[in-house]
mmCIF file of C-alpha atoms in Angstrom:
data_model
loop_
_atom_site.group_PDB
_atom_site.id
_atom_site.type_symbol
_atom_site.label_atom_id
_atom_site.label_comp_id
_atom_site.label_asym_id
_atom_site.label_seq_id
_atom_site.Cartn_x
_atom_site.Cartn_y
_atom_site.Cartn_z
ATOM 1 C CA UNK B 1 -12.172 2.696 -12.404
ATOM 2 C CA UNK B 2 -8.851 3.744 -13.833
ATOM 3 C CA UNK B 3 -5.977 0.818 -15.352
ATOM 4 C CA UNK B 4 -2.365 0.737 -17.424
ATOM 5 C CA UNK B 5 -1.035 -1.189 -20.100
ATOM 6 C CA UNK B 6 1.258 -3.556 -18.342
ATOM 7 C CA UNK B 7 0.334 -6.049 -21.377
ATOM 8 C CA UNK B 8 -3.115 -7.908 -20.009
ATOM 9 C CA UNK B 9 -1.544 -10.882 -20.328
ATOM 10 C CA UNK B 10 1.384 -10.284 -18.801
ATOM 11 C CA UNK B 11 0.101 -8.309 -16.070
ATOM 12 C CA UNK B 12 -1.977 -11.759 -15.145
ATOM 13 C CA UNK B 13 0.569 -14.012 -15.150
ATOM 14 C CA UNK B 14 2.815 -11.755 -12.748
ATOM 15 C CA UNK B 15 0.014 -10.997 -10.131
ATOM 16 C CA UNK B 16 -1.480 -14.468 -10.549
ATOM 17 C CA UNK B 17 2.005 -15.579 -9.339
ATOM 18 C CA UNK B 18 2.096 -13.577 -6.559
ATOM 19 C CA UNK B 19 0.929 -15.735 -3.573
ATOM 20 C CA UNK B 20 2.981 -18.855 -4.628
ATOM 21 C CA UNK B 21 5.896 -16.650 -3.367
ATOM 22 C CA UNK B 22 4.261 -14.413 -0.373
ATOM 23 C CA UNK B 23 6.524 -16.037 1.956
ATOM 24 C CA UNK B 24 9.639 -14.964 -0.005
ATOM 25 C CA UNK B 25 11.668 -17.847 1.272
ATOM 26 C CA UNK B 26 11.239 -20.717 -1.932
ATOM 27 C CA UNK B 27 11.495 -18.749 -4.394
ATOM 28 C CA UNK B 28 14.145 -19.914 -6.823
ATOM 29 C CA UNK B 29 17.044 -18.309 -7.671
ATOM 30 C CA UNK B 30 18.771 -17.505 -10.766
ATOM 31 C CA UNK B 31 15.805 -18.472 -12.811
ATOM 32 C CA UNK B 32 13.896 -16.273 -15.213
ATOM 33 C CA UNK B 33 14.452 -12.719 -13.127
ATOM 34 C CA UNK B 34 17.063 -11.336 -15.332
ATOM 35 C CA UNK B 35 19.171 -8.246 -13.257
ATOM 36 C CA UNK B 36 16.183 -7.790 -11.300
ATOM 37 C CA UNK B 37 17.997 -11.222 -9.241
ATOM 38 C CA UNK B 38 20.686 -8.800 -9.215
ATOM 39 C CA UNK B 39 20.964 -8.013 -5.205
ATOM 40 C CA UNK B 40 23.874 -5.553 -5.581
ATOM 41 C CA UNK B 41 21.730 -3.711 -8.796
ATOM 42 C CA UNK B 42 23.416 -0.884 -10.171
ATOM 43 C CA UNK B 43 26.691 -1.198 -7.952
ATOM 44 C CA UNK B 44 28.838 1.787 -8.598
ATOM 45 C CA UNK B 45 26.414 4.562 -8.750
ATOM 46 C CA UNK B 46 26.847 7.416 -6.968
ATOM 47 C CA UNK B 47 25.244 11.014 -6.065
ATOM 48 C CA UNK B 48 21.772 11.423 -4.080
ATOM 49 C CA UNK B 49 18.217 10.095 -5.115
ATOM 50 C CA UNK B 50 15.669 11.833 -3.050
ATOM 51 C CA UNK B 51 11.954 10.469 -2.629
ATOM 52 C CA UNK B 52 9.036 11.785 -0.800
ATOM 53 C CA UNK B 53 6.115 10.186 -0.333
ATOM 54 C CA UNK B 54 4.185 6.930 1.944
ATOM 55 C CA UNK B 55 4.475 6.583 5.810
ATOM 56 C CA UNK B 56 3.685 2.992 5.294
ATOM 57 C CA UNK B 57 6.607 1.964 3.494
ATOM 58 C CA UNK B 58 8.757 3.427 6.412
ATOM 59 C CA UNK B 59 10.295 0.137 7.809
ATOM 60 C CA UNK B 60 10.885 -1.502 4.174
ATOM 61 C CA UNK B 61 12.650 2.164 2.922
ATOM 62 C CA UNK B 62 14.759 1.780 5.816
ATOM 63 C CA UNK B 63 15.929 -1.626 4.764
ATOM 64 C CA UNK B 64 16.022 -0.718 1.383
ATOM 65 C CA UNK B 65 18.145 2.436 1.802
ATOM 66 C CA UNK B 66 20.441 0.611 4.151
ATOM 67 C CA UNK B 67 20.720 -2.191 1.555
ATOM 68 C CA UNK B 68 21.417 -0.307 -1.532
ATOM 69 C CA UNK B 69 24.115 2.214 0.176
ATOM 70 C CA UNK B 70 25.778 -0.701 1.629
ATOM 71 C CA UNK B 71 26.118 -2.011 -2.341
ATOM 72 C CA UNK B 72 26.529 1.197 -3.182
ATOM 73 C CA UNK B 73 28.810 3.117 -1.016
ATOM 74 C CA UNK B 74 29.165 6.639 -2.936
ATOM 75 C CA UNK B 75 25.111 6.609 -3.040
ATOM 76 C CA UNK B 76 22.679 8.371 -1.113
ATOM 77 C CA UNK B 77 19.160 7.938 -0.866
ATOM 78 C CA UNK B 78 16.888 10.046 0.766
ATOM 79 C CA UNK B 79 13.327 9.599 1.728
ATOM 80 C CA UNK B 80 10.985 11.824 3.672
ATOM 81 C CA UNK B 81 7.522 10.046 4.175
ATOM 82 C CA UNK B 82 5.276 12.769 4.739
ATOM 83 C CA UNK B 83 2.424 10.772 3.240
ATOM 84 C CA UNK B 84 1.261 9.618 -0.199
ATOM 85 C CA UNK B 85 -0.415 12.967 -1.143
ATOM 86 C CA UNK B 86 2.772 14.802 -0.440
ATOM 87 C CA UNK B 87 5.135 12.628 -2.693
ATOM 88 C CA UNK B 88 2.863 12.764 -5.760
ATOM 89 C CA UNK B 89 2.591 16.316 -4.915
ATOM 90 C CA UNK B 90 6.359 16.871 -4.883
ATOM 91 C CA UNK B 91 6.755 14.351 -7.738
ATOM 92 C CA UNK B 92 4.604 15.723 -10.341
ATOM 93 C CA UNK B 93 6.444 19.363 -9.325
ATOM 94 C CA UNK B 94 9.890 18.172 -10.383
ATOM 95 C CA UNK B 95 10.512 18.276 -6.463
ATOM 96 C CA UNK B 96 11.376 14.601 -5.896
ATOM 97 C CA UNK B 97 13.182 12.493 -7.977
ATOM 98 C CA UNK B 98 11.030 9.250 -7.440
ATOM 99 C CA UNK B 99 8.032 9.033 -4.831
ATOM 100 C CA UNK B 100 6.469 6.306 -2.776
ATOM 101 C CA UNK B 101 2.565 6.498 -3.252
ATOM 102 C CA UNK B 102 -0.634 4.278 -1.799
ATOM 103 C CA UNK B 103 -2.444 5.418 -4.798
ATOM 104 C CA UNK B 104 -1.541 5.529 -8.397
ATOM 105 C CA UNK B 105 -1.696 8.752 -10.413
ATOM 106 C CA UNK B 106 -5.117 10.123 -11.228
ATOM 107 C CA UNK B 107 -5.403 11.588 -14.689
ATOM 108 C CA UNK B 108 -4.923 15.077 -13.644
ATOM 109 C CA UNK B 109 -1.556 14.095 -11.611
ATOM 110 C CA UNK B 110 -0.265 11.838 -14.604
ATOM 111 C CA UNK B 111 -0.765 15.021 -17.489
ATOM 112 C CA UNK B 112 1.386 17.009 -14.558
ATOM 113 C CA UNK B 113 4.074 14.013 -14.601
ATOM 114 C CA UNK B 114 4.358 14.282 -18.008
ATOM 115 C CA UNK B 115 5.366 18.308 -17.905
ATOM 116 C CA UNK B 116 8.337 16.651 -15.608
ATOM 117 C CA UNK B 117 8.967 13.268 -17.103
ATOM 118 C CA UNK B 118 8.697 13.557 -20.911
ATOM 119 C CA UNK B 119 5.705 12.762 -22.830
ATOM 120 C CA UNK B 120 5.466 8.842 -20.941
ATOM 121 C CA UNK B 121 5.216 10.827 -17.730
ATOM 122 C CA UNK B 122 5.713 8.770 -14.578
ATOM 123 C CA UNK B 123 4.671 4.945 -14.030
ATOM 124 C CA UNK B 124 4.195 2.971 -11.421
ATOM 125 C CA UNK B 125 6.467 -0.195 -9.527
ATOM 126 C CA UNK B 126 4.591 -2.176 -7.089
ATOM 127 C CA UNK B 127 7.047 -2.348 -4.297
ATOM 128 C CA UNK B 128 5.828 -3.075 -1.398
ATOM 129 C CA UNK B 129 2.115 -5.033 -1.063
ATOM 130 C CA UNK B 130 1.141 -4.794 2.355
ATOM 131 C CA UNK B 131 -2.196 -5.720 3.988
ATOM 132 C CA UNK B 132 -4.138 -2.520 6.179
ATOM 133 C CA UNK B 133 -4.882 -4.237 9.362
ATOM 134 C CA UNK B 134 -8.044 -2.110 11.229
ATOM 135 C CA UNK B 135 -6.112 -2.282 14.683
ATOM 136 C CA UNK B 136 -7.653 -1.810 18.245
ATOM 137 C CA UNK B 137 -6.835 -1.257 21.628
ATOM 138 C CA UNK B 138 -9.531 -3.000 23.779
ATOM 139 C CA UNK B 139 -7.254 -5.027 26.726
ATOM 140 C CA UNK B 140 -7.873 -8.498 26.657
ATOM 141 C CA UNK B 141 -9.909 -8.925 23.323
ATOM 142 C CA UNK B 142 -7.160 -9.645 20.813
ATOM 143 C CA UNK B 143 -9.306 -10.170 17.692
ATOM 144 C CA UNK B 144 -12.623 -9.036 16.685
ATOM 145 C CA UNK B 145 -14.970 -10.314 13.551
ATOM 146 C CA UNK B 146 -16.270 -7.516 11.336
ATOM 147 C CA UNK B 147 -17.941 -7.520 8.051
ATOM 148 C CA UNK B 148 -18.317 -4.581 5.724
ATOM 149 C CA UNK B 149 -21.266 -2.543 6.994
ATOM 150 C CA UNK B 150 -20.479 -3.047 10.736
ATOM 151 C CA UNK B 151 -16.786 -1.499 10.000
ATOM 152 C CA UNK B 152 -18.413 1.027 7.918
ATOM 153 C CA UNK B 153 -20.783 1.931 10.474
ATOM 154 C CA UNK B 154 -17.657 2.090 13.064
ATOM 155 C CA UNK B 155 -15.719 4.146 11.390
ATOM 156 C CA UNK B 156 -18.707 6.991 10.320
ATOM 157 C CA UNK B 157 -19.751 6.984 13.956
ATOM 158 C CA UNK B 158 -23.251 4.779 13.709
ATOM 159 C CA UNK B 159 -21.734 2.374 16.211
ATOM 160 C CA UNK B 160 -20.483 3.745 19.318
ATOM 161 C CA UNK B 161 -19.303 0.606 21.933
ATOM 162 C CA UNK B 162 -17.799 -2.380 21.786
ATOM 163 C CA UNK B 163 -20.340 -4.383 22.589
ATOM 164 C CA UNK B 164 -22.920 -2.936 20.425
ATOM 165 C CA UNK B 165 -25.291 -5.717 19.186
ATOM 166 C CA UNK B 166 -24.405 -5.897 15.595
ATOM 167 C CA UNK B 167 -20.579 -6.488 16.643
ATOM 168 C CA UNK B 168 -21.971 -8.940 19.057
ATOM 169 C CA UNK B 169 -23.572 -10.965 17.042
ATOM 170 C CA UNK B 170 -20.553 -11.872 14.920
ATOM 171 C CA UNK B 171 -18.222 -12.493 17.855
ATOM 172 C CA UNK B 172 -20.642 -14.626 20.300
ATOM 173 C CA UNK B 173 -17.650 -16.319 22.001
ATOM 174 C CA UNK B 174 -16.098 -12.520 22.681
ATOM 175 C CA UNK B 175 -16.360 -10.510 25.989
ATOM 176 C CA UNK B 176 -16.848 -7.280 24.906
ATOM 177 C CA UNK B 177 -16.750 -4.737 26.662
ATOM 178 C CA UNK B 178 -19.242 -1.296 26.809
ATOM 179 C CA UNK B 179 -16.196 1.060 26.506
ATOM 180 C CA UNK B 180 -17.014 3.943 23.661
ATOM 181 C CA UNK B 181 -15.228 3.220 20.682
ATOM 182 C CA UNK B 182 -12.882 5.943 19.749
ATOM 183 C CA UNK B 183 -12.290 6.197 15.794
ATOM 184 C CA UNK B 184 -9.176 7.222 14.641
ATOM 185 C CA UNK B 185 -8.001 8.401 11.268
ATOM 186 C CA UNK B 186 -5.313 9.905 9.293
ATOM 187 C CA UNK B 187 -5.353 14.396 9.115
ATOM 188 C CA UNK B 188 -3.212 14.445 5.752
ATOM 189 C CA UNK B 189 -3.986 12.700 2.706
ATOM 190 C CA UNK B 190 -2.855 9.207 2.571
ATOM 191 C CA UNK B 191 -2.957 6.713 0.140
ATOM 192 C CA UNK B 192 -3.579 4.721 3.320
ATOM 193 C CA UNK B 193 -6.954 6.255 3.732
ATOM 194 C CA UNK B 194 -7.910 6.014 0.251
ATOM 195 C CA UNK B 195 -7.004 2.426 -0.358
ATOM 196 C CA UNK B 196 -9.614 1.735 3.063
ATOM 197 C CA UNK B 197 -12.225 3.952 2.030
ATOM 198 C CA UNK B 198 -12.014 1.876 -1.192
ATOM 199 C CA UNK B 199 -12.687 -0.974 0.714
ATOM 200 C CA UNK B 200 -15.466 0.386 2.604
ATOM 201 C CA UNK B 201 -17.252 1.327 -0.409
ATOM 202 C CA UNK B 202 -17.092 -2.055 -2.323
ATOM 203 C CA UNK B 203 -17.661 -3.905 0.918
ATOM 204 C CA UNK B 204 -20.594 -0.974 2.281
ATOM 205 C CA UNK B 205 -22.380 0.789 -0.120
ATOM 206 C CA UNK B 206 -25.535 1.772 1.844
ATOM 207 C CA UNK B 207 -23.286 3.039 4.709
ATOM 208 C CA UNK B 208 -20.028 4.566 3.550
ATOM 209 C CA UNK B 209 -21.643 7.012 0.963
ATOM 210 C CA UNK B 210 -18.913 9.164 0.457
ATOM 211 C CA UNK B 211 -16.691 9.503 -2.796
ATOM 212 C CA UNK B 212 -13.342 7.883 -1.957
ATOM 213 C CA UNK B 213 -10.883 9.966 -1.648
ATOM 214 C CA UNK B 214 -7.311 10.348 0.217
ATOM 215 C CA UNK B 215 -8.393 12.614 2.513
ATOM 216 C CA UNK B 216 -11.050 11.705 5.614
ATOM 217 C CA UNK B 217 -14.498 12.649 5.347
ATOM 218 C CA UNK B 218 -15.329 15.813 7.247
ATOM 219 C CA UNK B 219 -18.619 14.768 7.864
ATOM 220 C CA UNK B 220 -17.246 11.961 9.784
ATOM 221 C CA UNK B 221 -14.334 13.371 11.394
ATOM 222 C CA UNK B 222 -13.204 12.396 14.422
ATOM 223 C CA UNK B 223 -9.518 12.088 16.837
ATOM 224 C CA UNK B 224 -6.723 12.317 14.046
ATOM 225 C CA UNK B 225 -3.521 11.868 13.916
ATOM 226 C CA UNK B 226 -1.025 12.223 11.183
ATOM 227 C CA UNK B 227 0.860 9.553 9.382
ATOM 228 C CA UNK B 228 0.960 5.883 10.087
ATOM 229 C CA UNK B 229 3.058 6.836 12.967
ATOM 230 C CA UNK B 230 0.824 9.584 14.502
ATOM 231 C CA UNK B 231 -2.788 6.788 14.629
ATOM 232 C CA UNK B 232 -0.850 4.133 16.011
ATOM 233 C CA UNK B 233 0.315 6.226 18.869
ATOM 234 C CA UNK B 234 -3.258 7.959 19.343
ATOM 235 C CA UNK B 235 -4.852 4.491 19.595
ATOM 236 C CA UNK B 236 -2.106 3.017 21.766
ATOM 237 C CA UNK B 237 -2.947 5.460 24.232
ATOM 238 C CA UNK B 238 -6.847 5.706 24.116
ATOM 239 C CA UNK B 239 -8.624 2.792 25.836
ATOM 240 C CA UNK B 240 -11.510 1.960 23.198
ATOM 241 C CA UNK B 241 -9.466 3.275 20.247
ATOM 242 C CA UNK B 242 -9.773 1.599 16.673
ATOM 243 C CA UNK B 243 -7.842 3.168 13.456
ATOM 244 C CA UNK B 244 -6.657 1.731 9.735
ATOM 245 C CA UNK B 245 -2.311 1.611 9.719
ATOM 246 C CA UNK B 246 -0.288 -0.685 7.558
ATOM 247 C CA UNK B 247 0.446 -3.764 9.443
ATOM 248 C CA UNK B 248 3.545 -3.221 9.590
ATOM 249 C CA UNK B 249 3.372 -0.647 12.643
ATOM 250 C CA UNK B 250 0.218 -1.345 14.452
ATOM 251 C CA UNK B 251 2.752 -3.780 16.787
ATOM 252 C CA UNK B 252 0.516 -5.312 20.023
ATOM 253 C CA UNK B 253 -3.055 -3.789 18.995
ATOM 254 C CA UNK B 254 -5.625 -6.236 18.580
ATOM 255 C CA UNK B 255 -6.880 -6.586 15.135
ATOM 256 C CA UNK B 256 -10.020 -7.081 12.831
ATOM 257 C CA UNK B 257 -10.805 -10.167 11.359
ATOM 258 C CA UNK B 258 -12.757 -9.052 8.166
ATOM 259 C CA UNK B 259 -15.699 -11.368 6.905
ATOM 260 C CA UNK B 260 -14.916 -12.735 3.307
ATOM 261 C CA UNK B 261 -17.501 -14.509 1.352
ATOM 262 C CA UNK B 262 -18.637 -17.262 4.703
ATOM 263 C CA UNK B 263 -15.251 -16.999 6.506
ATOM 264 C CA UNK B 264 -13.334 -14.404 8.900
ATOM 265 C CA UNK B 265 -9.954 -13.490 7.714
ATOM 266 C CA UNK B 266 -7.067 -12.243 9.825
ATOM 267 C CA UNK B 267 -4.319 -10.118 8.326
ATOM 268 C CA UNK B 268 -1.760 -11.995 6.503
ATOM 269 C CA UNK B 269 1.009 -11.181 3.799
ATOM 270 C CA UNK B 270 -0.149 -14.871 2.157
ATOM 271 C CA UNK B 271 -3.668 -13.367 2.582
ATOM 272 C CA UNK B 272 -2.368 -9.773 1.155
ATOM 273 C CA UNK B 273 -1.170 -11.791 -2.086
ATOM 274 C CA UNK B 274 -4.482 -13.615 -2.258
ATOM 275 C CA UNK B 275 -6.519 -10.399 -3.210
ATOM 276 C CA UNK B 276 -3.721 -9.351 -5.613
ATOM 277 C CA UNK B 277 -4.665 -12.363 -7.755
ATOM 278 C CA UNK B 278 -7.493 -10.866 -8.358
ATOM 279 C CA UNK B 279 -6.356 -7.382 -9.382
ATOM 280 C CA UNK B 280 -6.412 -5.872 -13.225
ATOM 281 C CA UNK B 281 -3.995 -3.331 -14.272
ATOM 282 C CA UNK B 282 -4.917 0.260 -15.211
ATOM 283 C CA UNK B 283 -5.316 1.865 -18.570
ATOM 284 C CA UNK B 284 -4.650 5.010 -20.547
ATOM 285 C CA UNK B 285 -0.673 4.958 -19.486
ATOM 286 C CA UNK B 286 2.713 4.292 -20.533
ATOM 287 C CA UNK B 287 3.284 0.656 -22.129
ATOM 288 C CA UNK B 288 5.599 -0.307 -19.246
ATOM 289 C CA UNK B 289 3.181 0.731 -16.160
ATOM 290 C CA UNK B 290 2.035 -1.275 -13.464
ATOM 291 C CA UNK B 291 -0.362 0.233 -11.637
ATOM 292 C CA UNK B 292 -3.319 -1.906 -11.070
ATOM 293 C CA UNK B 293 -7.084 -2.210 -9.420
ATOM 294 C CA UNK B 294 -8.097 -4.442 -7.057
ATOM 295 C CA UNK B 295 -11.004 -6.450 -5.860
ATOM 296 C CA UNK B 296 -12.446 -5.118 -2.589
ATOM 297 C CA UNK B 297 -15.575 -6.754 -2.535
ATOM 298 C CA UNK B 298 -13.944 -10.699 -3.096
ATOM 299 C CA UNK B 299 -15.211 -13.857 -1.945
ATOM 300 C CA UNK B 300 -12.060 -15.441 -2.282
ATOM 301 C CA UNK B 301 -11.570 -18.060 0.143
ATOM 302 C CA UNK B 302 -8.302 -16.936 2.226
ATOM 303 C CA UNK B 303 -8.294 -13.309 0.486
ATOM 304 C CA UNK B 304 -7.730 -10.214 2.683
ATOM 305 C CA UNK B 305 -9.628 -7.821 1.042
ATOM 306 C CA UNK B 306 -8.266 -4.544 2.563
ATOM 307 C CA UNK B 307 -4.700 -4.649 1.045
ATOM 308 C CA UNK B 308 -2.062 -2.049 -0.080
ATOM 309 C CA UNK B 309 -0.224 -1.927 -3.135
ATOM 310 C CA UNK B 310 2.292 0.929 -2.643
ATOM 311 C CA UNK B 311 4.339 1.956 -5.401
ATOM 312 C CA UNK B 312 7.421 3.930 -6.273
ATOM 313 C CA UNK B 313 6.909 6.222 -8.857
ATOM 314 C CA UNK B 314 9.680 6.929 -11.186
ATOM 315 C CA UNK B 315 10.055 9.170 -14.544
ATOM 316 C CA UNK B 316 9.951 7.258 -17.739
ATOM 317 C CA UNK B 317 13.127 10.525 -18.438
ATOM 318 C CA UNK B 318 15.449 12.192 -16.373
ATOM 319 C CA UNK B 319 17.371 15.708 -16.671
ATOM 320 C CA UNK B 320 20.934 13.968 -15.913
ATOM 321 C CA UNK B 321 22.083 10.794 -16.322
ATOM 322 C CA UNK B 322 23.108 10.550 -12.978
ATOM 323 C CA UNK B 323 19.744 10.350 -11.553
ATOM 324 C CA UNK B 324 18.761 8.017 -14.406
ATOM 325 C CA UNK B 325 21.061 5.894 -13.059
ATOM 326 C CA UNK B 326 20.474 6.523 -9.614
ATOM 327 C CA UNK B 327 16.697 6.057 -10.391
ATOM 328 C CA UNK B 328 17.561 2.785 -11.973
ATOM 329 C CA UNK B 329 19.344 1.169 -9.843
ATOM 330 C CA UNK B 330 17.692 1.985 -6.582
ATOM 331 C CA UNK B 331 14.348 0.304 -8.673
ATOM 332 C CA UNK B 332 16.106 -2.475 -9.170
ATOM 333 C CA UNK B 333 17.602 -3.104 -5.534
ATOM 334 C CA UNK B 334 14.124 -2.663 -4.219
ATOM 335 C CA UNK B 335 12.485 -5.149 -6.739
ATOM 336 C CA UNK B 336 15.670 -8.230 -6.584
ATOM 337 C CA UNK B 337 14.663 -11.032 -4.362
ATOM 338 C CA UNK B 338 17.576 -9.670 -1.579
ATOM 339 C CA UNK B 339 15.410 -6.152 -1.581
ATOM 340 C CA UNK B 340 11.908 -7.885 -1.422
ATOM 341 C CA UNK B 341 12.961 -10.252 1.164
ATOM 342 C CA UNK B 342 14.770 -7.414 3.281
ATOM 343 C CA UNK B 343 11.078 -5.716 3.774
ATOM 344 C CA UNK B 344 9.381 -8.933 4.588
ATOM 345 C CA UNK B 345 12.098 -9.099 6.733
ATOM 346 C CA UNK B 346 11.559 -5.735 8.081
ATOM 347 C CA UNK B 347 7.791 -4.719 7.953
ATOM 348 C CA UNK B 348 5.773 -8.092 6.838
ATOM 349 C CA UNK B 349 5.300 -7.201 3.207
ATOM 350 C CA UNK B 350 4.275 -9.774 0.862
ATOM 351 C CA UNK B 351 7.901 -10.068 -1.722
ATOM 352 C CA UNK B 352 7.195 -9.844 -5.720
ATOM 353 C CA UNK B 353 6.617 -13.060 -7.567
ATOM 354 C CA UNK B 354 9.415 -13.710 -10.188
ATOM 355 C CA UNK B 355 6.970 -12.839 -13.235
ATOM 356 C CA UNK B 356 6.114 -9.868 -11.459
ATOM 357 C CA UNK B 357 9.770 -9.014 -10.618
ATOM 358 C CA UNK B 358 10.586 -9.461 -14.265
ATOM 359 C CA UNK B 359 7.691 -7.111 -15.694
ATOM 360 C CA UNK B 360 9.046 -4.561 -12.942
ATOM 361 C CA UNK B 361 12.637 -5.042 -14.529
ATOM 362 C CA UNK B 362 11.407 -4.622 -18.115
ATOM 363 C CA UNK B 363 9.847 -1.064 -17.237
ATOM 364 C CA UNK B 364 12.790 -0.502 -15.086
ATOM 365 C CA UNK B 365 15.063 -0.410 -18.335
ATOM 366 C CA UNK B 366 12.552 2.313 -19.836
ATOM 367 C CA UNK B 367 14.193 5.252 -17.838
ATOM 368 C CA UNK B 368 16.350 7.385 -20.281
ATOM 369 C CA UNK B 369 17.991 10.499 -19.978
ATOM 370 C CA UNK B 370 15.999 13.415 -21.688
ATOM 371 C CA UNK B 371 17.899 14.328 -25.250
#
């Protein structure tokens, strides 16, 4: 698929590090992080940064804009998440000044950024790493064991109740019920979407045949909603209902356990981390990027396997120097320990590892001001 040069090595070391520090709470302080341990980064700025972009950061951008204007009083920062599609839309049109994305820049999007961003175009900060729970609303049942081709065949519409035989068979404790299962997906294109279709194709080939992409499969559509917000709320109030949301917002919905190599794994941020280990970074991009691939199809013991990596997509050069700065500094608020923390804190993310922190830092200090 596609990968960046976050230097190989490098780029292994921070993600390897990753779950040693999913809990956010022993990670040491004032070692090794440089500013990016900095929690009131950039204090002093001022003006307005405005980003478009992911639903599913919504609870941690909420923290993080609350944080960073309380350090930085004469700041604004202004975020409209009208979906991952959107912001790299608005991005790569000069129309944002940073974006919050489920998927990293395909080719086509990243020769656009360029036209904006000078010749490095945009790259790519891992902010917020976030499992997709596949949430439910079936009273009574609180968790249900799927592997890959029984959620595959789900979600295009093969299986139609609950207590269909092949989800049967890998839940024989469960009571299940024959209520009609009610899919429902996102109606705008989400890096959501794309990161589960991902996993649906590593995990189903024979059954989810489709080419992944952000938006839902017309062949297979059925009740929508829009946003992370808008499925949530359908499935809440349909009996039956099943959907794909971050975990941050799918609140009292039961949940999927998803089969891993011989074991059933809940949703997790520890779990999240897990299948980051396993992850590669991207290439044909600026030196400093950090977008990265992961492994859908893992057998890693303790590895949730449908995970987001959401990023915030900055320009390597800015018109002004006050959004350089702006830029800047709001990076490095959301990547110190105080910002990661604040959206565990808030939605259940998984916090940066130190090494990862630090690689975030170093293509942090890349942003200039266009000469």
């Amino acid at each position: 698929m596609k990968v960046s040069h976050l230097g190989r090595s490098a780029a292994v070391l921070a993600i390897g590090s990753l779950a040693l520090t999913a809990c956010g709470t022993d990670n040491a302080t004032g070692e090794g992080g440089g500013s990016a341990e900095t929690p009131a980064a950039g204090a002093g700025v001022s003006g307005t940064l405005t980003g478009i972009g992911a639903s599913s950061q919504q609870a941690a951008m909420t923290a993080w804009q609350n944080g960073f204007q309380g350090a930085n009083p004469e700041a604004q920062v202004q975020y409209s998440p009208d979906g991952s599609g959107a912001g790299r839309e608005a991005f790569t049109a000069g129309g944002a000044d940073f974006a919050g994305t489920d998927a990293y820049l395909d080719d086509e999007e990243y020769a656009a950024s360029q036209e904006v961003c000078g010749p490095d175009g945009g790259f790519h900060i891992p902010a917020y790493i976030s499992p997709i729970a596949v949430a439910f609303n079936l009273p009574g049942v609180d968790t249900v064991n799927m592997d890959g081709p029984t959620m595959a065949q789900v979600f295009t519409g093969e299986i139609t109740e609950w207590n269909d035989p092949a989800i049967a068979e890998l839940n024989p404790d469960a009571e299940l019920p024959d209520t009609r299962i009610t899919v429902v997906h996102r109606n705008d294109e989400s890096g959501t979407t794309e990161n589960f279709q991902e996993y649906l194709a590593a995990a189903a080939p024979e059954v989810w045949t489709e080419e992944v992409s952000g938006n839902w499969p017309s062949q297979w559509a059925a009740e929508n909603n829009k946003g992370t917000a808008g499925v949530v709320q359908s499935t809440n109030a349909t009996e039956g209902a099943i959907t794909y949301a971050d975990a941050s917002a799918v609140g009292d919905l039961g949940t999927v356990a998803v089969q891993v190599g011989e074991e059933y794994v809940e949703y997790s941020p520890e779990a999240a981390a897990t299948a980051v280990e396993n992850s590669s970074a991207i290439e044909g991009r600026a030196e400093y990027d950090m977008a990265m691939d992961l492994e859908r199809d893992t057998t890693e013991s303790g590895s949730y396997p449908i995970v987001l990596v959401s990023y915030h997509l900055f320009c390597s050069q800015y018109d002004s120097q006050e959004t350089a700065e702006l830029a800047k500094a709001f990076g490095e608020y959301v990547i110190s320990e105080e910002g990661q923390q604040t959206a565990a804190d808030a939605a259940g993310s998984a916090p940066m590892s130190e090494n990862l922190r630090t690689s975030a830092q170093e293509a942090l200090d890349q942003i200039t001001v266009a000469g």
